[in-house]
mmCIF file of C-alpha atoms in Angstrom:
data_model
loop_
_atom_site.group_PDB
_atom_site.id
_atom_site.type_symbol
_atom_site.label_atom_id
_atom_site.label_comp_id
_atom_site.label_asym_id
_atom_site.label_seq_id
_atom_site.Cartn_x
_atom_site.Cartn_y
_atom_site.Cartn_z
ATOM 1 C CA UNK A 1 0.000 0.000 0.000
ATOM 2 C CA UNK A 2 2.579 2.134 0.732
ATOM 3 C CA UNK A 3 4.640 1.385 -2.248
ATOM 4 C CA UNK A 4 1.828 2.220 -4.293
ATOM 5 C CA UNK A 5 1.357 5.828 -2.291
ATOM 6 C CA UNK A 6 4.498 6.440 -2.943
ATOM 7 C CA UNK A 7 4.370 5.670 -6.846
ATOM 8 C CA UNK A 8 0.813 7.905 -7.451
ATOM 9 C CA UNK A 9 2.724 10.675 -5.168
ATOM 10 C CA UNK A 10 5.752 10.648 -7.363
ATOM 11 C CA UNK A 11 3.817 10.811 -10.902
ATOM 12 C CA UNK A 12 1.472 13.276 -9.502
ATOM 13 C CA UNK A 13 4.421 15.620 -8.251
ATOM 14 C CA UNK A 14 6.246 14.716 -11.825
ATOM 15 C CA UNK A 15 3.036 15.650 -14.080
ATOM 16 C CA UNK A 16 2.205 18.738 -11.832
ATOM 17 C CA UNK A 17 5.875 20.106 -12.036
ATOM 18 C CA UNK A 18 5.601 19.178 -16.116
ATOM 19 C CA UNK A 19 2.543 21.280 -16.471
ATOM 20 C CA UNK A 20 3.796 24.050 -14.544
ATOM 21 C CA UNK A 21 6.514 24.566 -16.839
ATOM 22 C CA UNK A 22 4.509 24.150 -19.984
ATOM 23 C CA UNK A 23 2.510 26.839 -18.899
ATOM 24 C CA UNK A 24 2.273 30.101 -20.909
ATOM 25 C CA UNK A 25 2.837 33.653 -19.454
ATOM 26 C CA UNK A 26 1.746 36.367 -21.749
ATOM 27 C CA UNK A 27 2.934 40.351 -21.849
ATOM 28 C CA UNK A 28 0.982 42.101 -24.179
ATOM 29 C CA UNK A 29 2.343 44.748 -26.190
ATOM 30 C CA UNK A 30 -0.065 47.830 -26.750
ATOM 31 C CA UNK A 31 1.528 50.837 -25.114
ATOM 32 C CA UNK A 32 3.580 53.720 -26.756
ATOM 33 C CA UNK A 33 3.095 52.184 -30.513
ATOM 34 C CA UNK A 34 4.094 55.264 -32.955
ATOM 35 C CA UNK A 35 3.715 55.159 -37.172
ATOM 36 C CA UNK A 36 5.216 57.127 -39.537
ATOM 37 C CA UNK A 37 5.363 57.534 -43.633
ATOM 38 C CA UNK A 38 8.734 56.036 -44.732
ATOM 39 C CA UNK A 39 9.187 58.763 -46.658
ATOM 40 C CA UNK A 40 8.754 61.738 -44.439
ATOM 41 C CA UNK A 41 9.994 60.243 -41.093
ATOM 42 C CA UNK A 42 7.357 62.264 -38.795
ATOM 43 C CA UNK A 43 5.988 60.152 -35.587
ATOM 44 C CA UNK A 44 2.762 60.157 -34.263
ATOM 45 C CA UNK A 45 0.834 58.174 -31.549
ATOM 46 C CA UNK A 46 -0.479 55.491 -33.020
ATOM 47 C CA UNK A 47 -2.995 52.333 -31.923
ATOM 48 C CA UNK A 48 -2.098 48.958 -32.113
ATOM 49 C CA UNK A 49 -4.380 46.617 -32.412
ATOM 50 C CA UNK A 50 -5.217 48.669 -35.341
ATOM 51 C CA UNK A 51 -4.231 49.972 -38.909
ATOM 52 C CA UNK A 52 -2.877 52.632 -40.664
ATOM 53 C CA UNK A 53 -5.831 54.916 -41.937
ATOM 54 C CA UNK A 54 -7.517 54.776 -38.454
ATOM 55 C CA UNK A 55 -4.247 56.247 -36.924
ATOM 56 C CA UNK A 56 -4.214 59.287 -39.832
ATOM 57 C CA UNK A 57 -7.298 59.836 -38.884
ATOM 58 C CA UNK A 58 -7.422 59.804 -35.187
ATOM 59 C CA UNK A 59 -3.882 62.230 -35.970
ATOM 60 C CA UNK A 60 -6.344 64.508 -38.063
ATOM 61 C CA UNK A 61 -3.647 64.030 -40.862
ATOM 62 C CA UNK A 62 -6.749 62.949 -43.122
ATOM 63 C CA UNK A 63 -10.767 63.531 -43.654
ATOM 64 C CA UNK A 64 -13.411 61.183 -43.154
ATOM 65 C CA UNK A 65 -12.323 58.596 -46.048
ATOM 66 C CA UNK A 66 -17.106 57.814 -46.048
ATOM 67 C CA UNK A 67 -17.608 61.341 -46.766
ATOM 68 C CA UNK A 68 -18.018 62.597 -50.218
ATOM 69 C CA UNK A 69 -15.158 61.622 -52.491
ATOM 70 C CA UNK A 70 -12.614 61.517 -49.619
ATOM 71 C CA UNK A 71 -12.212 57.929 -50.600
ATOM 72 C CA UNK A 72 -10.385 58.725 -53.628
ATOM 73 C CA UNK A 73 -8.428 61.598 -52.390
ATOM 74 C CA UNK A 74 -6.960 59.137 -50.100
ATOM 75 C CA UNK A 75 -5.708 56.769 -52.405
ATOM 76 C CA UNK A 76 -2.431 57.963 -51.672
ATOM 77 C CA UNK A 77 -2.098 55.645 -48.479
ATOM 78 C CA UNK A 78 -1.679 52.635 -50.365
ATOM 79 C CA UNK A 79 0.723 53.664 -52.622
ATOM 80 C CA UNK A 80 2.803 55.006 -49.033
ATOM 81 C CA UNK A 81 5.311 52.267 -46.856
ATOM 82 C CA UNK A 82 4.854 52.680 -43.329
ATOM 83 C CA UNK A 83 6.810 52.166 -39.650
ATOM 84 C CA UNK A 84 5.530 51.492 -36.632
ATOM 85 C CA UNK A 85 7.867 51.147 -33.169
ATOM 86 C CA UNK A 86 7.432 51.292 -29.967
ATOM 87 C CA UNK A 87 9.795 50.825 -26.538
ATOM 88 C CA UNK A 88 9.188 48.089 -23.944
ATOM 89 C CA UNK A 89 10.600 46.831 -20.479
ATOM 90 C CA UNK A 90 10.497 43.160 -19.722
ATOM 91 C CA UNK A 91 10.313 41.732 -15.847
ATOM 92 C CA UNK A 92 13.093 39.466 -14.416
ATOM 93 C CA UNK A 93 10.487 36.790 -13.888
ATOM 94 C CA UNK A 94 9.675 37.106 -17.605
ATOM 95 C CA UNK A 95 13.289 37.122 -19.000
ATOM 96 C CA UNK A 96 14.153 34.005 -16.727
ATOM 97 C CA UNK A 97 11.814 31.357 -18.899
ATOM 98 C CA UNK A 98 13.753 29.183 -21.101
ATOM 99 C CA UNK A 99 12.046 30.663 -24.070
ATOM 100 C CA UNK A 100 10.344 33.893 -25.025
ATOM 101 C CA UNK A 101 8.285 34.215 -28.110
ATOM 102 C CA UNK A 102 7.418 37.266 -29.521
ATOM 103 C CA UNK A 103 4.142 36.731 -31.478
ATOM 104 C CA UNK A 104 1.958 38.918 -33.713
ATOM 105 C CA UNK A 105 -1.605 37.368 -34.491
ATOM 106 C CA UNK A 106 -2.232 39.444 -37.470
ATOM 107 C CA UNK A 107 0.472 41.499 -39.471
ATOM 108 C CA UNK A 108 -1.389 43.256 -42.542
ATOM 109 C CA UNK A 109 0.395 42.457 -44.975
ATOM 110 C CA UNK A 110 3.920 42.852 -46.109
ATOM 111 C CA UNK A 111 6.367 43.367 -43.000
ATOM 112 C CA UNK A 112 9.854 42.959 -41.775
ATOM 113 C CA UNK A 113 9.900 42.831 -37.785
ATOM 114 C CA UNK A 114 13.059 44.464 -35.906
ATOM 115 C CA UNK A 115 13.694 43.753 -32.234
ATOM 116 C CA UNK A 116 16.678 45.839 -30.557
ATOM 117 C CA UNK A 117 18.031 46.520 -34.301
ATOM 118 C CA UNK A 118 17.941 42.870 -35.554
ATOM 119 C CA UNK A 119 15.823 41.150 -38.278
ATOM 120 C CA UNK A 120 13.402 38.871 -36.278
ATOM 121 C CA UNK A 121 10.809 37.963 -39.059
ATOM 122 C CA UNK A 122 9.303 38.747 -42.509
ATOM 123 C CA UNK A 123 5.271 38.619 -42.848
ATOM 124 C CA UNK A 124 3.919 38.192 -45.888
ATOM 125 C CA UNK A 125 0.272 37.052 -45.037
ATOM 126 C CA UNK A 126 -2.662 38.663 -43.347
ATOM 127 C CA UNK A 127 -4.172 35.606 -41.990
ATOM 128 C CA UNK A 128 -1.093 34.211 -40.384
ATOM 129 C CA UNK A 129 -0.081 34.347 -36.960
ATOM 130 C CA UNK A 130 3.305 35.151 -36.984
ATOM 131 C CA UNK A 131 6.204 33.935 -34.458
ATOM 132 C CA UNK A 132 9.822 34.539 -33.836
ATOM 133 C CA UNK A 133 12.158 33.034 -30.166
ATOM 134 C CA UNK A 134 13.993 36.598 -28.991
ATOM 135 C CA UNK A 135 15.023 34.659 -25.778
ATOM 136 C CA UNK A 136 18.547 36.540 -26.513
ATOM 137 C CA UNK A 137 17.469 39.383 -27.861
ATOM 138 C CA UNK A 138 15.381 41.089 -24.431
ATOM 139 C CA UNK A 139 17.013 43.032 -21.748
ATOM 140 C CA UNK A 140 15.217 44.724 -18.706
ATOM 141 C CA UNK A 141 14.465 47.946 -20.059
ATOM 142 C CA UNK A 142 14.385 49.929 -23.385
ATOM 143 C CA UNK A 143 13.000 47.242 -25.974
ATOM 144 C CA UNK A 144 12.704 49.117 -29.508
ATOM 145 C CA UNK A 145 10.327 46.454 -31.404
ATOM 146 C CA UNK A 146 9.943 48.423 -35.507
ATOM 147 C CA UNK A 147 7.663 46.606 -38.022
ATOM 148 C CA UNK A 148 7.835 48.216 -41.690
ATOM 149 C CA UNK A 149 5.433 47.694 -43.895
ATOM 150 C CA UNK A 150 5.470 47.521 -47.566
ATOM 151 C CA UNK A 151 2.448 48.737 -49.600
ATOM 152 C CA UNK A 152 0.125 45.700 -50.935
ATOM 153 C CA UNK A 153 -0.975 47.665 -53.593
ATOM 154 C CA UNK A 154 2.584 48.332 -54.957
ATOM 155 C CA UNK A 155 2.816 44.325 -54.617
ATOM 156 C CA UNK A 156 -0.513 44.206 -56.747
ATOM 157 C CA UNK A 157 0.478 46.395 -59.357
ATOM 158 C CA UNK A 158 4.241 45.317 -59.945
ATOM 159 C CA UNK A 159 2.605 41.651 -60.319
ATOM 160 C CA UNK A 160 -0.101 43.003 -62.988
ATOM 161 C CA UNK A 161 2.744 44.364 -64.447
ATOM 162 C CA UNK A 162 5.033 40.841 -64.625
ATOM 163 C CA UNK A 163 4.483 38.291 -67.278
ATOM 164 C CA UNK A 164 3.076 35.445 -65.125
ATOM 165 C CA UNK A 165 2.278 32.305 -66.279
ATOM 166 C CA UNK A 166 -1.114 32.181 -64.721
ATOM 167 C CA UNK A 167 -3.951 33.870 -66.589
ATOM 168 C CA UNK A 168 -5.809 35.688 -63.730
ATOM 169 C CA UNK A 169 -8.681 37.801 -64.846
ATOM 170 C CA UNK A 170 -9.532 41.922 -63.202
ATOM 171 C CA UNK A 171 -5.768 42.265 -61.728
ATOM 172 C CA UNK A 172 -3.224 40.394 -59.593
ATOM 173 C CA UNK A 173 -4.606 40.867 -55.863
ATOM 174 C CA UNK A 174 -4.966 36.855 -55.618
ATOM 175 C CA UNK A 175 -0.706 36.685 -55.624
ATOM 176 C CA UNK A 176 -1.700 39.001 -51.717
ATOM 177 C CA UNK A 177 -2.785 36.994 -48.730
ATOM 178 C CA UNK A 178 -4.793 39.765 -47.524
ATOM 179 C CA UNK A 179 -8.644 40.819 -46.985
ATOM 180 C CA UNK A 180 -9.386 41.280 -50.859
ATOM 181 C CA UNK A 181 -12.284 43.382 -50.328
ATOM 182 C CA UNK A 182 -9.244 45.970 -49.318
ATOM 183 C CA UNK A 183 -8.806 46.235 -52.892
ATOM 184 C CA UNK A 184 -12.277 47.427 -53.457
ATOM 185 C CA UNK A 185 -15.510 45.678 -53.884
ATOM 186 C CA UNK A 186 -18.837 46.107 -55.157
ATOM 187 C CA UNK A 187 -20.474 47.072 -51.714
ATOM 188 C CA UNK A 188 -17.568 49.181 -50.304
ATOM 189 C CA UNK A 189 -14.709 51.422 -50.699
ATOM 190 C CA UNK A 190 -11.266 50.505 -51.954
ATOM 191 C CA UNK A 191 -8.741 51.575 -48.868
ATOM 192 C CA UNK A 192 -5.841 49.579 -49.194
ATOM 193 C CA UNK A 193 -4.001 49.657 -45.690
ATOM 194 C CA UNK A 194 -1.480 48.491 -43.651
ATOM 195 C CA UNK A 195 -1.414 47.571 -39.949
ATOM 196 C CA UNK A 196 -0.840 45.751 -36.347
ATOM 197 C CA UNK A 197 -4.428 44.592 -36.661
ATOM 198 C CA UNK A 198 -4.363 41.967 -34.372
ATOM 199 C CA UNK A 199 -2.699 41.550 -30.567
ATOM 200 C CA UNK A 200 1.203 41.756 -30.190
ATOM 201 C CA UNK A 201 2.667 39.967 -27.030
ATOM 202 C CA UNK A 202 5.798 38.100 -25.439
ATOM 203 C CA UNK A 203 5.089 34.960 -24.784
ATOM 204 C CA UNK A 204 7.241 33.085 -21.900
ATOM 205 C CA UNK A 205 7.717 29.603 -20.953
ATOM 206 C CA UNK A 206 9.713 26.436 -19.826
ATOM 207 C CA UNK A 207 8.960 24.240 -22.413
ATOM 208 C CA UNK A 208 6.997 23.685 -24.982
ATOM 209 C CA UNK A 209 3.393 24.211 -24.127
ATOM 210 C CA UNK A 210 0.837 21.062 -24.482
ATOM 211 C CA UNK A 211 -1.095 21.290 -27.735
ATOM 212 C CA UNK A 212 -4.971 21.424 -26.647
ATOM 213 C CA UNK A 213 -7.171 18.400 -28.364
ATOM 214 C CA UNK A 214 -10.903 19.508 -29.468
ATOM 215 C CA UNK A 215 -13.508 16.736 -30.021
ATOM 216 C CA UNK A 216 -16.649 17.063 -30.014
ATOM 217 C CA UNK A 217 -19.283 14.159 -30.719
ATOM 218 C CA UNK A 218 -21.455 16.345 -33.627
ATOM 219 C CA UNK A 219 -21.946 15.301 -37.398
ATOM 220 C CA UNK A 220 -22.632 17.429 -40.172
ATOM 221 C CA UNK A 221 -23.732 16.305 -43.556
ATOM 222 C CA UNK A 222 -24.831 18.615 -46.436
ATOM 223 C CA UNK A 223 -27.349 16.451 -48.552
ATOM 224 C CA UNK A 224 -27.457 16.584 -52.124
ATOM 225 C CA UNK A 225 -30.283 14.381 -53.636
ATOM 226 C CA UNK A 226 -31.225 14.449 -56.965
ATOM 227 C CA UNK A 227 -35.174 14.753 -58.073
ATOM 228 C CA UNK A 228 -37.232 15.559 -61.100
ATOM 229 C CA UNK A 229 -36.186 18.871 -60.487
ATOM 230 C CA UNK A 230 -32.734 19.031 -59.739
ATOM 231 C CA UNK A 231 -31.319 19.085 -56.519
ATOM 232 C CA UNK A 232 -31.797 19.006 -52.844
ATOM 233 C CA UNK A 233 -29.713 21.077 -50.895
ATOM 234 C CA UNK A 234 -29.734 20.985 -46.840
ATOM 235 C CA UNK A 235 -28.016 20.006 -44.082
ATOM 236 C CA UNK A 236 -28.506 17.579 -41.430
ATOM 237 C CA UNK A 237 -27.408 18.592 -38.125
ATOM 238 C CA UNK A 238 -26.423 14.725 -36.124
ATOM 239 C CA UNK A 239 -28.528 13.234 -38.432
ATOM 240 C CA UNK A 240 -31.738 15.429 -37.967
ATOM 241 C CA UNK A 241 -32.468 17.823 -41.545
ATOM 242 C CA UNK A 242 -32.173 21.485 -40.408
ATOM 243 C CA UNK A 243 -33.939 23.817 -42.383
ATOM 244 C CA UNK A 244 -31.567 27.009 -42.892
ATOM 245 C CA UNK A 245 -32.414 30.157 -43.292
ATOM 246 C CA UNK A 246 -29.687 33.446 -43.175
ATOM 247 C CA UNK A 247 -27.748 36.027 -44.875
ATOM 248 C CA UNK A 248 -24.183 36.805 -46.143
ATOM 249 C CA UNK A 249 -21.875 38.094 -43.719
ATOM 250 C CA UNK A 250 -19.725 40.612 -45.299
ATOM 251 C CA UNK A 251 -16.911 42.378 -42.156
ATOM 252 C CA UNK A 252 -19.029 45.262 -40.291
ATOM 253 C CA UNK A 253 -16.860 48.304 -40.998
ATOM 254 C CA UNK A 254 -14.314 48.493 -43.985
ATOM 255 C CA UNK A 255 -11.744 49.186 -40.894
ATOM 256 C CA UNK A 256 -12.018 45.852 -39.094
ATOM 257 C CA UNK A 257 -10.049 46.918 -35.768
ATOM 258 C CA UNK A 258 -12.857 49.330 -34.484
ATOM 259 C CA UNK A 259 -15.572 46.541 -34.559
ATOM 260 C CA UNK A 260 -16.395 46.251 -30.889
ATOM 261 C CA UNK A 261 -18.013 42.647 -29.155
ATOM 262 C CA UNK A 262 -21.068 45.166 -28.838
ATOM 263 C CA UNK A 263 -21.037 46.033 -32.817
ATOM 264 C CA UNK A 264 -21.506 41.829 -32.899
ATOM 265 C CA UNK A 265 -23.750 41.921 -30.539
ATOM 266 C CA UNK A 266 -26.477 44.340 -32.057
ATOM 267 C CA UNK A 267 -26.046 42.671 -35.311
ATOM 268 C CA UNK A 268 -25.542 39.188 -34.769
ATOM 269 C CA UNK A 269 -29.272 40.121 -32.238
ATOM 270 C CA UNK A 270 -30.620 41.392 -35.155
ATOM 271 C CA UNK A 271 -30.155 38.140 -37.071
ATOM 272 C CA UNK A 272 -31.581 36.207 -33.971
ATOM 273 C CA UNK A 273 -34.334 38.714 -34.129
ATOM 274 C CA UNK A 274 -35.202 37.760 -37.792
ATOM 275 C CA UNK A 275 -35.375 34.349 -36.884
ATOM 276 C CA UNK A 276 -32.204 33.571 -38.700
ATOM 277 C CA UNK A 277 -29.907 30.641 -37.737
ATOM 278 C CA UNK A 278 -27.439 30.716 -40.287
ATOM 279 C CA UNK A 279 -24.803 33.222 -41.254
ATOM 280 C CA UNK A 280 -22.104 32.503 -43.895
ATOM 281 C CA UNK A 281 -18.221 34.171 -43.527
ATOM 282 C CA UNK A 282 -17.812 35.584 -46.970
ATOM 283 C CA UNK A 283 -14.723 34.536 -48.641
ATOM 284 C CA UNK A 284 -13.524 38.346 -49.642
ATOM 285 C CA UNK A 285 -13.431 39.510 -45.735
ATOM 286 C CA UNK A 286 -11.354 37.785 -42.947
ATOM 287 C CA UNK A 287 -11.836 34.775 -40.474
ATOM 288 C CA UNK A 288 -13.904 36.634 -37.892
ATOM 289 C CA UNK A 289 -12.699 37.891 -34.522
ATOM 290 C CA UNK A 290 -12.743 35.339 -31.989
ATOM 291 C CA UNK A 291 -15.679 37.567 -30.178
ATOM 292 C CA UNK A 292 -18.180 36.865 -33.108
ATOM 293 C CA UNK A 293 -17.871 33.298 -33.392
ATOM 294 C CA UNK A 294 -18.913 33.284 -29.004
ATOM 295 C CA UNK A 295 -21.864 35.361 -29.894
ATOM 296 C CA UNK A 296 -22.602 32.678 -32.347
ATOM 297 C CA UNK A 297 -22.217 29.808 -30.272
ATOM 298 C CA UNK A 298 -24.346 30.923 -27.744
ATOM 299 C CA UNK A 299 -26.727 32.729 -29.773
ATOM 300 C CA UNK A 300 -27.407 29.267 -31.354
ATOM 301 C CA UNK A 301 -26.514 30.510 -35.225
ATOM 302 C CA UNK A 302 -24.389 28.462 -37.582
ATOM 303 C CA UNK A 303 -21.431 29.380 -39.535
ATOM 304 C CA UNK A 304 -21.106 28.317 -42.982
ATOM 305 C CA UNK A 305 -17.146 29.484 -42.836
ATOM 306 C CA UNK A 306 -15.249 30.126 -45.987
ATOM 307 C CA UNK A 307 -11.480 30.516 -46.825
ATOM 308 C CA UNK A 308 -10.418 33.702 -47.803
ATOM 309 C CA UNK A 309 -10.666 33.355 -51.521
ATOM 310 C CA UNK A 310 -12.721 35.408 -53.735
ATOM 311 C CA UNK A 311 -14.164 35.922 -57.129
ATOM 312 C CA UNK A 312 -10.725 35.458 -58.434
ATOM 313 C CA UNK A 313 -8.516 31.972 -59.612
ATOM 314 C CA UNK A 314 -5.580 31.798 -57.786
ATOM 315 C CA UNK A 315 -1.693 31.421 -58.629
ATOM 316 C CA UNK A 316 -0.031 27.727 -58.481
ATOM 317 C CA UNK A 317 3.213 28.514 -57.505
ATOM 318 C CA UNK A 318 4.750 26.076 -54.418
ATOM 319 C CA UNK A 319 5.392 29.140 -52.486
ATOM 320 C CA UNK A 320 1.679 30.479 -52.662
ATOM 321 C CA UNK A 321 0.205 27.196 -52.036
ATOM 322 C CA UNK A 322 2.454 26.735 -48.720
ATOM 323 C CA UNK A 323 1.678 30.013 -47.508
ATOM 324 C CA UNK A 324 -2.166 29.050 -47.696
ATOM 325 C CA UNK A 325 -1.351 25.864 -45.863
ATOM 326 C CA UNK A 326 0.015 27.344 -43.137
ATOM 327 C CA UNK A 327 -2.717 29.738 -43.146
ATOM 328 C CA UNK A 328 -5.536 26.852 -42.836
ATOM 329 C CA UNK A 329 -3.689 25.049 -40.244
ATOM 330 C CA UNK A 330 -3.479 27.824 -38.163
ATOM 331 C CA UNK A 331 -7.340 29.237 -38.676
ATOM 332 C CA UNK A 332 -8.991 25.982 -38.364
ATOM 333 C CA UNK A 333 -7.168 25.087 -35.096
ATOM 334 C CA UNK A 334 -7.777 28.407 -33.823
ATOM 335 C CA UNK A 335 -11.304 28.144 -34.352
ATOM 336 C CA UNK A 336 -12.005 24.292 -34.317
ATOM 337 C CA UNK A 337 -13.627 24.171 -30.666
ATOM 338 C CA UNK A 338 -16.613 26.268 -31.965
ATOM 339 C CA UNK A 339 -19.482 24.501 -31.832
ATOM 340 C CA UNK A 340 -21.076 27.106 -34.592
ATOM 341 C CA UNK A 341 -19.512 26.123 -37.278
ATOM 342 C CA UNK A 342 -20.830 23.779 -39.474
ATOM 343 C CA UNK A 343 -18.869 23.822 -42.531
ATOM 344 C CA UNK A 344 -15.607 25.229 -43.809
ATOM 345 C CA UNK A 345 -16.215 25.970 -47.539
ATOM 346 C CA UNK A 346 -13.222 26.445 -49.934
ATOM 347 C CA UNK A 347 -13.942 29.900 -51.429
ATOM 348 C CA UNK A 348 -16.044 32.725 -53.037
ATOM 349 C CA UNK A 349 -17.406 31.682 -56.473
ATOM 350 C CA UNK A 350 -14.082 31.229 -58.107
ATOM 351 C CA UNK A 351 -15.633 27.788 -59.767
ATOM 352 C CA UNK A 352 -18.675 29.553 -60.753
ATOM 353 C CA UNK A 353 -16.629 32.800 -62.010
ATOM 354 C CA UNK A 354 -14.260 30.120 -64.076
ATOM 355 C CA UNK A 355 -17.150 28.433 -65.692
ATOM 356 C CA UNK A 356 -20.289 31.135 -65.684
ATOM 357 C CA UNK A 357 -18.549 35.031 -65.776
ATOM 358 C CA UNK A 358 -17.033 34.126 -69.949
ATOM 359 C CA UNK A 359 -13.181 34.154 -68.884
ATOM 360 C CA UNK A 360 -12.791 30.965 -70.976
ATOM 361 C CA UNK A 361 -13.780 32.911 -74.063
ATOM 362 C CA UNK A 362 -12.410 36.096 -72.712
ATOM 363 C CA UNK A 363 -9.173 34.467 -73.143
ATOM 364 C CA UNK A 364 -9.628 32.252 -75.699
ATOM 365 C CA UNK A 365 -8.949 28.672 -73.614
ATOM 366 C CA UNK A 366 -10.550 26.043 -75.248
ATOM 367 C CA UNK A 367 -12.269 22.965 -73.066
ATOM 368 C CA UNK A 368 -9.051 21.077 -72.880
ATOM 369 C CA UNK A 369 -6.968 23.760 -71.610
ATOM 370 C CA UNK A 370 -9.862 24.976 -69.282
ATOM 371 C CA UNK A 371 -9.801 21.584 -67.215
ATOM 372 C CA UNK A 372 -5.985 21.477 -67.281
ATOM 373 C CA UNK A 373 -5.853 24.959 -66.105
ATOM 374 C CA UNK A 374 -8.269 23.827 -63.441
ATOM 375 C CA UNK A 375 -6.972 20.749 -62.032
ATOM 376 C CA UNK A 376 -3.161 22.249 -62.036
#
């Protein structure tokens, strides 16, 4: 008996002191953030979360870009690199972990990262989180953490300008891992930006923390049966048909970073009100901040979830297609444990745009070269 004592003691004592150190400490990094131009060098306070024509305007260094035609006297910004930097202490208790991490959860788009003067990481890929070890790179006190960023739209138009060998109808903002209703949409304003637009902390630890497992006993199935008249198309909820009826989510304010957990609220109410119970991620936005997919979980409303792909047919180079992989794996573990979401769907009619908008005849691609276009 006491043998046995002894043994459960010594495991419990082992797995308690394993967990401890495989826990995470977190500093976040939010105060003192500045931006400038490149070009002109001039600092100003800036917000971070948040993105680069929200801190001209909170500067007054630029008009309303919803009134009049102040959108296109403001297409400037895009065409602009920017710098943002701020200066941070760390703790003792912070610097003594084994490893430090400094992690960005959203860089938009195009940056190079500088801690204390050296090169820590290049971002090329809105949806990413992005992660660098700066164990020996932190002191104390007097941190100087710079991320430059490097227009999208100057990425855009040097592709459009390269002989590719991908035929890519309207212009080249597929190559850009970025919201591509930034490059102007049908519904809202083209305000191409740059930013921080998602949290910025050191992360500390002993070792490697314990990746959390998700499972959840639910089946989805979307049913397809054919009839006289075509098609069924529904899904069936753990095995039960659930009739669903919704709208198109498109993001709730062309600048992302200012939607508040009450802006989801009211509207997310408003779809409960009308007796909705289905809302679909549109393809051209972003994955959704982590507060609208709670509301939806305990609101009771689905997500149909789609990748960020849009109206568009996208490049096949190695490179791209790695990018989006690492993009995937890190949105659908981020968001797997939601019981909302019903169905990840692969993109914004590109199929239907391929076979239904006349870009086969627009560029001449005959029925053989259409499905080996397609399959590649």
């Amino acid at each position: 008996m006491s043998k046995n004592y002894n043994h459960c003691l010594f495991v419990f004592l082992l797995l308690s002191s394993l967990f401890a150190n495989a826990q995470v400490v977190s500093k976040k990094i939010t105060q003192n953030w500045q931006f400038t131009k490149q070009s002109d060098n001039k600092w100003y306070p800036a917000k971070v979360p948040g993105e680069v024509h929200l801190d001209l305007l909170r500067n007054k260094l630029i008009d309303d870009p919803f009134y009049r035609d102040n959108e296109k006297k403001l297409q400037w910004i895009e065409k602009e690199d920017w710098n943002y930097k701020t200066i941070f202490d760390v703790s003792s208790a912070l610097l003594a972990n084994k490893n430090l991490d400094l992690v960005f959860d959203g860089l938009d788009t195009y940056a190079e990262v500088y801690l204390n003067n050296k090169l820590v990481l290049k971002a090329d890929n809105m949806f990413r989180q992005w992660k660098a070890n700066v164990k020996g790179l932190l002191k104390a006190k007097g941190n100087q953490l710079v991320v430059k960023f490097k227009s999208a739209q100057n990425k855009v138009d040097a592709l459009a300008k390269t002989d590719v060998p991908f035929i890519i109808p309207d212009n080249a903002r597929a190559y850009v891992r970025k919201a591509q209703f930034h490059f102007g949409w049908d519904w809202g304003p083209k305000l191409t930006g740059v930013g921080i637009w998602k949290e910025v902390r050191l992360e500390a630890y002993q070792n490697k923390p314990v990746e959390k497992k998700f499972v959840a006993p639910v089946k989805t199935e979307l049913i397809q049966e054919a009839d006289e008249h075509g098609a069924s198309f529904y899904f069936k909820i753990d095995g039960k048909p659930v009739y669903m009826k919704g709208a198109n989510y498109i993001p709730a304010d062309a600048f992302v970073t200012r939607t508040t957990k009450a802006d989801y609220r009211k509207l997310l109410m408003m779809a409960k009100d009308a007796n909705m119970n289905m809302l679909r991620v549109w393809g051209g936005g972003i994955y959704e901040n982590d507060d609208f997919y709670d509301l939806c979980d305990s609101l009771g409303i689905y997500v149909w979830q789609d990748f960020m792909f849009a109206g568009q047919m996208v490049p096949g180079e190695d490179a791209f297609f790695e990018n989006v992989k690492q993009e995937v794996k890190y949105q659908v573990k981020r968001l797997r444990h939601h019981k909302s979401i019903v169905l990840w769907c692969g993109n914004n009619e590109i199929d239907e745009a391929w076979n239904r908008w006349g870009w086969q005849k627009q560029f001449n691609i005959n029925q053989k070269d259409s499905v080996k276009l397609w399959t590649n």
